[in-house]
Coordinates of C-alpha atoms and ligand atoms in Angstrom, one line a residue:
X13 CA -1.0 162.5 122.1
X14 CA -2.5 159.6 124.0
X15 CA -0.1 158.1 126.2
X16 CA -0.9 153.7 125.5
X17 CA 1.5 153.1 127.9
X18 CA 0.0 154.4 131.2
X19 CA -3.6 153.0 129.6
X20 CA -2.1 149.6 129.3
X21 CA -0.4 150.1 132.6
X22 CA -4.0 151.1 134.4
X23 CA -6.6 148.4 132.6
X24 CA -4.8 145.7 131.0
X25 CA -3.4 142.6 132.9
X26 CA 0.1 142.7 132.7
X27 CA 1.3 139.4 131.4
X28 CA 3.1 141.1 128.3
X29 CA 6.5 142.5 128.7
X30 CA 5.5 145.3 125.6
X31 CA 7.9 146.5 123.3
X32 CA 8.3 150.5 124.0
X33 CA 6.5 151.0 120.5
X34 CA 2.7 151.8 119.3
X35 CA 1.6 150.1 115.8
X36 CA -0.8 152.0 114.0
X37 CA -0.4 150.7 110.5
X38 CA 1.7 147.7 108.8
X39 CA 2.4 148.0 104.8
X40 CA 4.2 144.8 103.5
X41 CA 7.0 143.9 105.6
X42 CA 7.2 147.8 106.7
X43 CA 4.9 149.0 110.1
X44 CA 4.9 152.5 111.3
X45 CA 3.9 153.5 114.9
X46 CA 1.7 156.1 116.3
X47 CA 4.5 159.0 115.9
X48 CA 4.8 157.9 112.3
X49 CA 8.0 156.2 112.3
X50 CA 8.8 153.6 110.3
X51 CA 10.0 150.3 111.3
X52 CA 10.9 147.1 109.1
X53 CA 9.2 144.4 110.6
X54 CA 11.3 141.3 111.1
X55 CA 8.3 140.1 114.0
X56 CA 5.7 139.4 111.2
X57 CA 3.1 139.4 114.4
X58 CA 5.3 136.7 115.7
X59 CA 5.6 134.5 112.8
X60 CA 1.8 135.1 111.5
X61 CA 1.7 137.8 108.8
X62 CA 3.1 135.4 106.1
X63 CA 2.3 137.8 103.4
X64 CA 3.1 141.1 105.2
X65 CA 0.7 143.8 106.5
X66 CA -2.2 144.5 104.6
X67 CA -1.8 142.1 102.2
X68 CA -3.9 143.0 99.2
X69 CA -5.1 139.2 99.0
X70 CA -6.5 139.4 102.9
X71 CA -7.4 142.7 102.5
X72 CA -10.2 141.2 99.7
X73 CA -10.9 138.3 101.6
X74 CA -11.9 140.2 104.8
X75 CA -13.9 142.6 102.9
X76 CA -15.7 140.5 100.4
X77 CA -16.2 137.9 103.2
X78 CA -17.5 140.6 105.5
X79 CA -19.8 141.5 103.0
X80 CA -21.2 137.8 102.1
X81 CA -21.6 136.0 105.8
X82 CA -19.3 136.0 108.8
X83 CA -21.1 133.3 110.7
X84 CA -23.1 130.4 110.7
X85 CA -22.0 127.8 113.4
X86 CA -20.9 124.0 113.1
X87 CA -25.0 122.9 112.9
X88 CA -24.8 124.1 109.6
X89 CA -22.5 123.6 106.1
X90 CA -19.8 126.3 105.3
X91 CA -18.5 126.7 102.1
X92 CA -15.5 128.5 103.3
X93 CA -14.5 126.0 105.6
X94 CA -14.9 123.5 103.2
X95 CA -12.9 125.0 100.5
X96 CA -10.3 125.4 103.1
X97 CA -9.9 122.0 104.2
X98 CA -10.2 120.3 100.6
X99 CA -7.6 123.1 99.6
X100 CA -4.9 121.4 102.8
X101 CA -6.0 117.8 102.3
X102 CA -4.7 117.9 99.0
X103 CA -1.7 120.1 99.3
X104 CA -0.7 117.9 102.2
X105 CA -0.3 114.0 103.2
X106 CA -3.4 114.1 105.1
X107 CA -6.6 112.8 104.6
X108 CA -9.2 115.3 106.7
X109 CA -9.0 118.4 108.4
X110 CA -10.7 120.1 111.6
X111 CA -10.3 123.7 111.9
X112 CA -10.3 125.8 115.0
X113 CA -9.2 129.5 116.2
X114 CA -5.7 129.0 117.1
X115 CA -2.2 127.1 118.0
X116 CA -3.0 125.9 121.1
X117 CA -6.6 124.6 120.5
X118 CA -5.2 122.9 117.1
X119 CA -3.0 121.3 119.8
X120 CA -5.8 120.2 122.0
X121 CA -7.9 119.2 118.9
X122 CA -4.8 116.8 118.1
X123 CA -4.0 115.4 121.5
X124 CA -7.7 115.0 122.3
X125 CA -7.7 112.7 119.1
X126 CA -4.9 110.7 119.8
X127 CA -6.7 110.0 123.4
X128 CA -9.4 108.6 121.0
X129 CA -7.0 106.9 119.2
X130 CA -6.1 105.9 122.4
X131 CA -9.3 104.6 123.6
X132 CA -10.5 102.8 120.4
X133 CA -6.5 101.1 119.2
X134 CA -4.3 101.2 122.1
X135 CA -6.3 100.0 125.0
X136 CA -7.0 103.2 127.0
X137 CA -3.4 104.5 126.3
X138 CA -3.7 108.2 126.9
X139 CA -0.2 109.7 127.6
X140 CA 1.8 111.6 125.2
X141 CA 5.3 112.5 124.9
X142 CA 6.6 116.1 124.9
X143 CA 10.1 117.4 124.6
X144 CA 12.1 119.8 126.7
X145 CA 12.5 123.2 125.7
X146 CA 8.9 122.4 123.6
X147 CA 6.2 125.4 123.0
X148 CA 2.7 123.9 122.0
X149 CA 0.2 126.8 124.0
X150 CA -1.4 128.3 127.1
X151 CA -4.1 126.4 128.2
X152 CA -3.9 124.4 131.3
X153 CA -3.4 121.0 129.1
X154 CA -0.7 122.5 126.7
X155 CA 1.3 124.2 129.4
X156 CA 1.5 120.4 130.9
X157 CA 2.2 119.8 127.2
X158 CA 5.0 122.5 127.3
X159 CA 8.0 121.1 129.0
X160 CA 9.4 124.8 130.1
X161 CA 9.5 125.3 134.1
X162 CA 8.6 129.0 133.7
X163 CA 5.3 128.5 132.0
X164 CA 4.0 125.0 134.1
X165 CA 5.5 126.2 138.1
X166 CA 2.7 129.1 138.5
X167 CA 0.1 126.4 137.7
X168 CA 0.6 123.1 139.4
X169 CA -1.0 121.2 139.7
X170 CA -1.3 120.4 135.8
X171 CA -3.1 118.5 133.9
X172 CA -1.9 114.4 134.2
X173 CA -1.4 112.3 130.5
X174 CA 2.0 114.2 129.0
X175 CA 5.4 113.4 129.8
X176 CA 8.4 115.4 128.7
X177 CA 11.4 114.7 127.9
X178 CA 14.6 115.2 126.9
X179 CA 14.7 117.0 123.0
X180 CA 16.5 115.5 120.2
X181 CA 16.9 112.1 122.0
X182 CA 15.7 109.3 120.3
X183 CA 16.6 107.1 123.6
X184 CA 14.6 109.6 125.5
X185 CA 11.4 109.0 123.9
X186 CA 12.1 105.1 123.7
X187 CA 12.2 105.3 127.6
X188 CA 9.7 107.1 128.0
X189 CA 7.4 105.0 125.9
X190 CA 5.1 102.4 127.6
X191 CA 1.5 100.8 127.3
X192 CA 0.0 104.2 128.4
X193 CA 1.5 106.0 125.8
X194 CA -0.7 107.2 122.2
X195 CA 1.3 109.4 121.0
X196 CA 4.7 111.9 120.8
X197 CA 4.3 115.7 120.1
X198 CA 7.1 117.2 118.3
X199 CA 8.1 120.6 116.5
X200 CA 10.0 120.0 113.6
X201 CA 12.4 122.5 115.0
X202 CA 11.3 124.4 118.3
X203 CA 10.8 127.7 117.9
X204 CA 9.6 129.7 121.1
X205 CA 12.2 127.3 122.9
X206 CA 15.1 128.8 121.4
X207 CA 14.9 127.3 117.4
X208 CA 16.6 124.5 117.9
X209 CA 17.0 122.5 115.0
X210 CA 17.5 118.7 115.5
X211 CA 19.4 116.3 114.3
X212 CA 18.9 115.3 110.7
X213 CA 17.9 111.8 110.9
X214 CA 16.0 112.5 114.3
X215 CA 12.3 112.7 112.8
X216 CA 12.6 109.9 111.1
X217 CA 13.9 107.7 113.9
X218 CA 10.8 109.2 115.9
X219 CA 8.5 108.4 113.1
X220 CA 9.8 104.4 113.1
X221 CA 9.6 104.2 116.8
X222 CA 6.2 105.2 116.8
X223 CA 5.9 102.8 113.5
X224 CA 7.0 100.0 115.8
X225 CA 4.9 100.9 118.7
X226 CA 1.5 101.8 116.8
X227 CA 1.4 104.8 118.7
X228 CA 0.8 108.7 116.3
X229 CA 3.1 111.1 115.5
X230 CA 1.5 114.6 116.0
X231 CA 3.7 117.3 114.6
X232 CA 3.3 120.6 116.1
X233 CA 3.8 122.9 113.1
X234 CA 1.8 126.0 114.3
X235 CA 5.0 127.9 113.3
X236 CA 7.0 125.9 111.2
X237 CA 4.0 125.3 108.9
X238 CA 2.9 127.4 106.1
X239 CA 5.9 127.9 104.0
X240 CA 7.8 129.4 107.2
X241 CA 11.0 126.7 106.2
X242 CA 11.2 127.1 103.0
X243 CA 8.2 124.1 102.4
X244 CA 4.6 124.2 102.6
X245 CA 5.0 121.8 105.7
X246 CA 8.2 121.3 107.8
X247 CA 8.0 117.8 107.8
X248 CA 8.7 117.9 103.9
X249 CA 12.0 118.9 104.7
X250 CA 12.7 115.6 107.2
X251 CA 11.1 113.0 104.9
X252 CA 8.5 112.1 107.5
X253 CA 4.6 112.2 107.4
X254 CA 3.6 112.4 110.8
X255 CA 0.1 111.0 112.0
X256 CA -1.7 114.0 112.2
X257 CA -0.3 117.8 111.8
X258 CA -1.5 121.1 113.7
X259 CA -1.1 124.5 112.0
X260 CA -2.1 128.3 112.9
X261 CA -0.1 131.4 113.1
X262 CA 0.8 131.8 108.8
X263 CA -2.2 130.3 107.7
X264 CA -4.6 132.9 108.4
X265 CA -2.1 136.0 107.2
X266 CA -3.8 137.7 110.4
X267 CA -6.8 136.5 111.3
X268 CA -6.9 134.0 114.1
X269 CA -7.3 130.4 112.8
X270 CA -5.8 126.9 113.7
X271 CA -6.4 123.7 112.2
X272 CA -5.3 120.0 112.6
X273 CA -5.0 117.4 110.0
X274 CA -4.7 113.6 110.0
X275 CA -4.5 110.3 108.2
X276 CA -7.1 107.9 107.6
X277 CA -5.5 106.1 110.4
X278 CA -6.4 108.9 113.0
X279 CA -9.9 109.8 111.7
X280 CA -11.6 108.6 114.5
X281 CA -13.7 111.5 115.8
X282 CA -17.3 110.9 115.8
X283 CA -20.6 113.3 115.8
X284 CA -20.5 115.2 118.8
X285 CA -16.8 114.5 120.0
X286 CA -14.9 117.8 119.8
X287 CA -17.0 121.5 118.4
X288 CA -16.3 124.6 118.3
X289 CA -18.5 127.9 118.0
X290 CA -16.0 130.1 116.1
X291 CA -14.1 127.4 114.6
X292 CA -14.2 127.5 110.6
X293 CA -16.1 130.8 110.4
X294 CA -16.8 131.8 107.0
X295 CA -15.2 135.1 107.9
X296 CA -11.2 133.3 108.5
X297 CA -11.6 130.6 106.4
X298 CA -12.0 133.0 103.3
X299 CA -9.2 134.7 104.5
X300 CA -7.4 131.8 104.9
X301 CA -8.0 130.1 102.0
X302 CA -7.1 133.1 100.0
X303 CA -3.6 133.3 101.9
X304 CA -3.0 129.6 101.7
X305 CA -3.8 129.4 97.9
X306 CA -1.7 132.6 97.2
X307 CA 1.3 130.9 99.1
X308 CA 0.9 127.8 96.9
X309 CA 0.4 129.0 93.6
X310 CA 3.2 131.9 93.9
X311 CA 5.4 129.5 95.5
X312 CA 5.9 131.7 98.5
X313 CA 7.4 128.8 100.1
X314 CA 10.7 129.0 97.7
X315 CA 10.9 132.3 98.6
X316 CA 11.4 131.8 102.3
X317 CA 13.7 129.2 101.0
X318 CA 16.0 131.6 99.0
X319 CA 16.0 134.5 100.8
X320 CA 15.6 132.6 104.3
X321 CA 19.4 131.1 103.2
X322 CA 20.7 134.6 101.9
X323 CA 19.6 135.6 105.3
X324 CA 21.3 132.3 107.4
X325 CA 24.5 133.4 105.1
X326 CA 24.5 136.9 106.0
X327 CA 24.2 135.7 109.6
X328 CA 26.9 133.8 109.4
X329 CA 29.2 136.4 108.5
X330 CA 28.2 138.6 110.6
X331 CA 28.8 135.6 113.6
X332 CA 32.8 135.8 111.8
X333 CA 32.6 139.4 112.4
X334 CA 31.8 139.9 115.9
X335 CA 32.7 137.6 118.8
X336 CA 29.7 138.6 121.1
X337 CA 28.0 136.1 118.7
X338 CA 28.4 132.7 119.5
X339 CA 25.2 130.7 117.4
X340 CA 23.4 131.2 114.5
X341 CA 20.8 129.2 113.7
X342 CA 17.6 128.8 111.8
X343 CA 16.2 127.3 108.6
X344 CA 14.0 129.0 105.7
X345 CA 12.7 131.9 107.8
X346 CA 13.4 131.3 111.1
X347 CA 16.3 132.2 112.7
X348 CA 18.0 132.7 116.0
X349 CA 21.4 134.4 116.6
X350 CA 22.9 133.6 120.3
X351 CA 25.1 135.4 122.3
X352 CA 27.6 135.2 124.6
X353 CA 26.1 137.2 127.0
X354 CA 22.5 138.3 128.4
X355 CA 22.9 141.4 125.7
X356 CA 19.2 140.8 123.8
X357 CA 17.3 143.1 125.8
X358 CA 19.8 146.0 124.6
X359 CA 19.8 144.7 120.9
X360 CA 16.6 145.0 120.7
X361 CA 16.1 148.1 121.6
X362 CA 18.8 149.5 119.9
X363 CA 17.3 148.5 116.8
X364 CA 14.2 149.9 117.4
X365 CA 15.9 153.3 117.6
X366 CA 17.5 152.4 114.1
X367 CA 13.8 151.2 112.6
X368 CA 14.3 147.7 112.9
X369 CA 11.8 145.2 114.8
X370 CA 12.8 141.7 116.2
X371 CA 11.7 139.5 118.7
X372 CA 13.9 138.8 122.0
X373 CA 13.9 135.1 122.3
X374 CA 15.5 134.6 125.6
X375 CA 17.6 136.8 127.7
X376 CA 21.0 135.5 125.2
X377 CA 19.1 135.5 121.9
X378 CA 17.3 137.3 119.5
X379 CA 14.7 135.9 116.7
X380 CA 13.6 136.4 113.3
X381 CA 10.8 135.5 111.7
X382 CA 10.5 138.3 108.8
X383 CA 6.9 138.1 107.0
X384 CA 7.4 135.4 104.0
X385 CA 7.5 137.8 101.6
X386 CA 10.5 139.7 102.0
X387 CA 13.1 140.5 99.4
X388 CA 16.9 139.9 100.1
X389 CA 16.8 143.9 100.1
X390 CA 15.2 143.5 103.2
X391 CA 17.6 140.7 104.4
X392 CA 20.6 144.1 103.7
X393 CA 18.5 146.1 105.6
X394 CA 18.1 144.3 108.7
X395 CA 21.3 142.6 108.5
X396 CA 23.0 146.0 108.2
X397 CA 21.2 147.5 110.7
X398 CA 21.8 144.3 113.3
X399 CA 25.5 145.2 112.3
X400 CA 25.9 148.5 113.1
X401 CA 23.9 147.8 116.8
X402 CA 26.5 145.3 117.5
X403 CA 29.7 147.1 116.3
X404 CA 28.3 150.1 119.1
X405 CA 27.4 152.4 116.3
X406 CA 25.9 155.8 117.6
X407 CA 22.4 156.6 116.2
Ligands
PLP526 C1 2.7 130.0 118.9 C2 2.7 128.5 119.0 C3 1.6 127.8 119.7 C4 0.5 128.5 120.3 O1 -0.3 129.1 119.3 P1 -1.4 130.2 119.8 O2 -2.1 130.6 118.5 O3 -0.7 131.3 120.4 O4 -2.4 129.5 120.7 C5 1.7 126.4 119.7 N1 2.7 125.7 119.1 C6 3.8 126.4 118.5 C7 4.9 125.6 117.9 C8 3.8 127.8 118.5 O5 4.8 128.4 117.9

């Protein structure tokens, strides 16, 4: 059998710490590797395959789709696109829609309004406010964007215009506020960072702040978005509208799409201010309006909601069960479980032997972000086998 691992080892840049498994094939919430095993997948590709593997719904969409026209560019009208965004403008607050290839350039696309917000409202103010612990993308702008050490100290010197500060501080971003500043950038709840889930009435002090100040909200929902809480959009859940929202990972089911949305306040690109080759392809826009239509009209949103608390209560007892667990923590169908000591490496790999898959958050934690779909079978399953790693159970 071909050995992947010495191929990756010998031609592909090694930025990935892999996972000692080979996917083949996904079904659903169930993946199998290249020895035929089969794993349930509580990775979802890291929060993207909403719907599963293979989803019946994308697997029409791609093939129709590749059958009809795949691309056209920007120069000309898309009808895919277009369905797309009239389909989020009216299941959201927002009032237009730009849509690019993934998280981070929805996050660029958003700050890079707000600097022309900026320009044309504020007097020139450019900066924007980030928050500790934040993940919003890769590039050299969202790195200065993302106020982690690990991912900005290789690069310096960084992009100037963001500041970061302290997370779930309301004082924090007062401080940091002056006549330079056009917006803040928030997660609902940070995800990559470790899911931290703020205080309740913490959004909504953000959003009068910036109410008070005239400066734009831009909420970062690239994983919270798309049902992933137990809402179409996390900012439901708070009581907030934010200025303008960025979305990506769900909303394709698989294929590689991003978008931002905004008020009528914030529509203030013009011809020729921000483009894109690939972005709003016919080819992921019909599989993204198929996904995002299915979520709505089966209400796959409530079902992240029910099962995604079956699965926070199950957590929960196992956290009263065993003491290396110290935090559990999550909402809809992101979770995080903490614990005591740097033991997620082994976790995870114990539950690979036992056909489980989950994502090692941080050298304490674990994450799961289950495809939306699951049933609270699933939620046993995992759960059970999670158990049986932790109480030292032999294969
Ligand atoms: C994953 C993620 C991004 C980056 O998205 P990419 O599609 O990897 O570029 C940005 N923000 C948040 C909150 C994310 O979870």
């Amino acid at each position: 059998m071909t050995n992947w691992r010495e191929i990756e080892k010998k031609y592909y840049m090694p930025t990935f710490q892999r996972m000692p498994v080979v996917l083949v094939r996904g079904q659903g919430a169930r993946v199998w590797d290249d020895n035929g095993r089969e794993y349930l997948d509580f990775i979802g590709g890291l929060a993207v395959n909403s719907l599963g593997h293979c989803h019946p719904v994308v697997a029409k969409a791609l093939a129709k789709q590749g059958r009809t026209l795949t691309q056209t560019s920007n120069l000309l009208y898309s009808v895919p696109q277009l369905q797309l965004a009239e389909l989020l403008v009216k299941n959201s607050c927002f009032d237009k829609a730009f849509i690019c290839n993934s998280g981070t350039e929805a996050n660029e696309g958003a700050v890079k309004l707000a600097r022309r917000y900026g320009k044309l409202h504020l007097d020139g103010a450019y900066e924007v406010i980030t928050t500790f612990n934040s993940f919003h993308g890769r590039t050299l702008a969202m790195t200065a964007a993302t106020a982690q050490k690990k991912f900005q100290e290789p690069y310096t010197p960084l992009p100037s215009g963001f500041v970061n500060v302290e997370a779930n501080s309301i004082a924090a971003i007062r401080d940091a506020t002056n006549k330079r500043t056009c917006a803040v950038m928030l997660e609902p709840i940070q995800a990559e960072g470790g899911v931290n889930v703020p205080s309740e009435d913490y959004l909504k002090k953000v959003r009068q702040w910036c109410d008070r100040k005239d400066i734009l909200l831009i909420l970062d929902e690239v994983q919270t978005g798309m049902g992933r809480l137990g809402s179409l959009f996390g900012y439901q859940l708070y009581g907030i509208e934010p200025d303008i929202v960025t979305l990506a990972k769900g909303m394709g089911g698989g294929v590689p799409i991003g978008a931002f949305l905004c008020k009528k306040k914030a529509d203030v690109f013009k011809v020729g201010e921000h483009g894109s080759t690939f972005g709003g392809n016919p080819l992921v826009c019909a599989v993204a309006y198929a996904v995002t239509k299915y979520i709505i009209e089966n209400d796959v949103p409530g079902n992240a909601r029910r099962v995604g608390g079956y699965l926070g209560s199950r957590l929960a007892k196992l956290k009263a069960k065993h003491r290396s667990i110290v935090d559990v923590r999550g909402q809809g169908l992101l979770w995080a479980v903490e614990f005591k000591e740097d033991m997620a490496e082994e976790i995870m790999l114990r539950c690979i032997e036992k056909g489980l898959l989950i994502n090692k958050l941080k050298p304490n934690a674990i994450r799961l972000i289950p495809p939306l779909i699951i049933t609270k079978g699933d939620v046993d399953e995992a759960v059970g086998i999670l158990g049986k790693v932790l109480a030292g159970e032999a294969k």
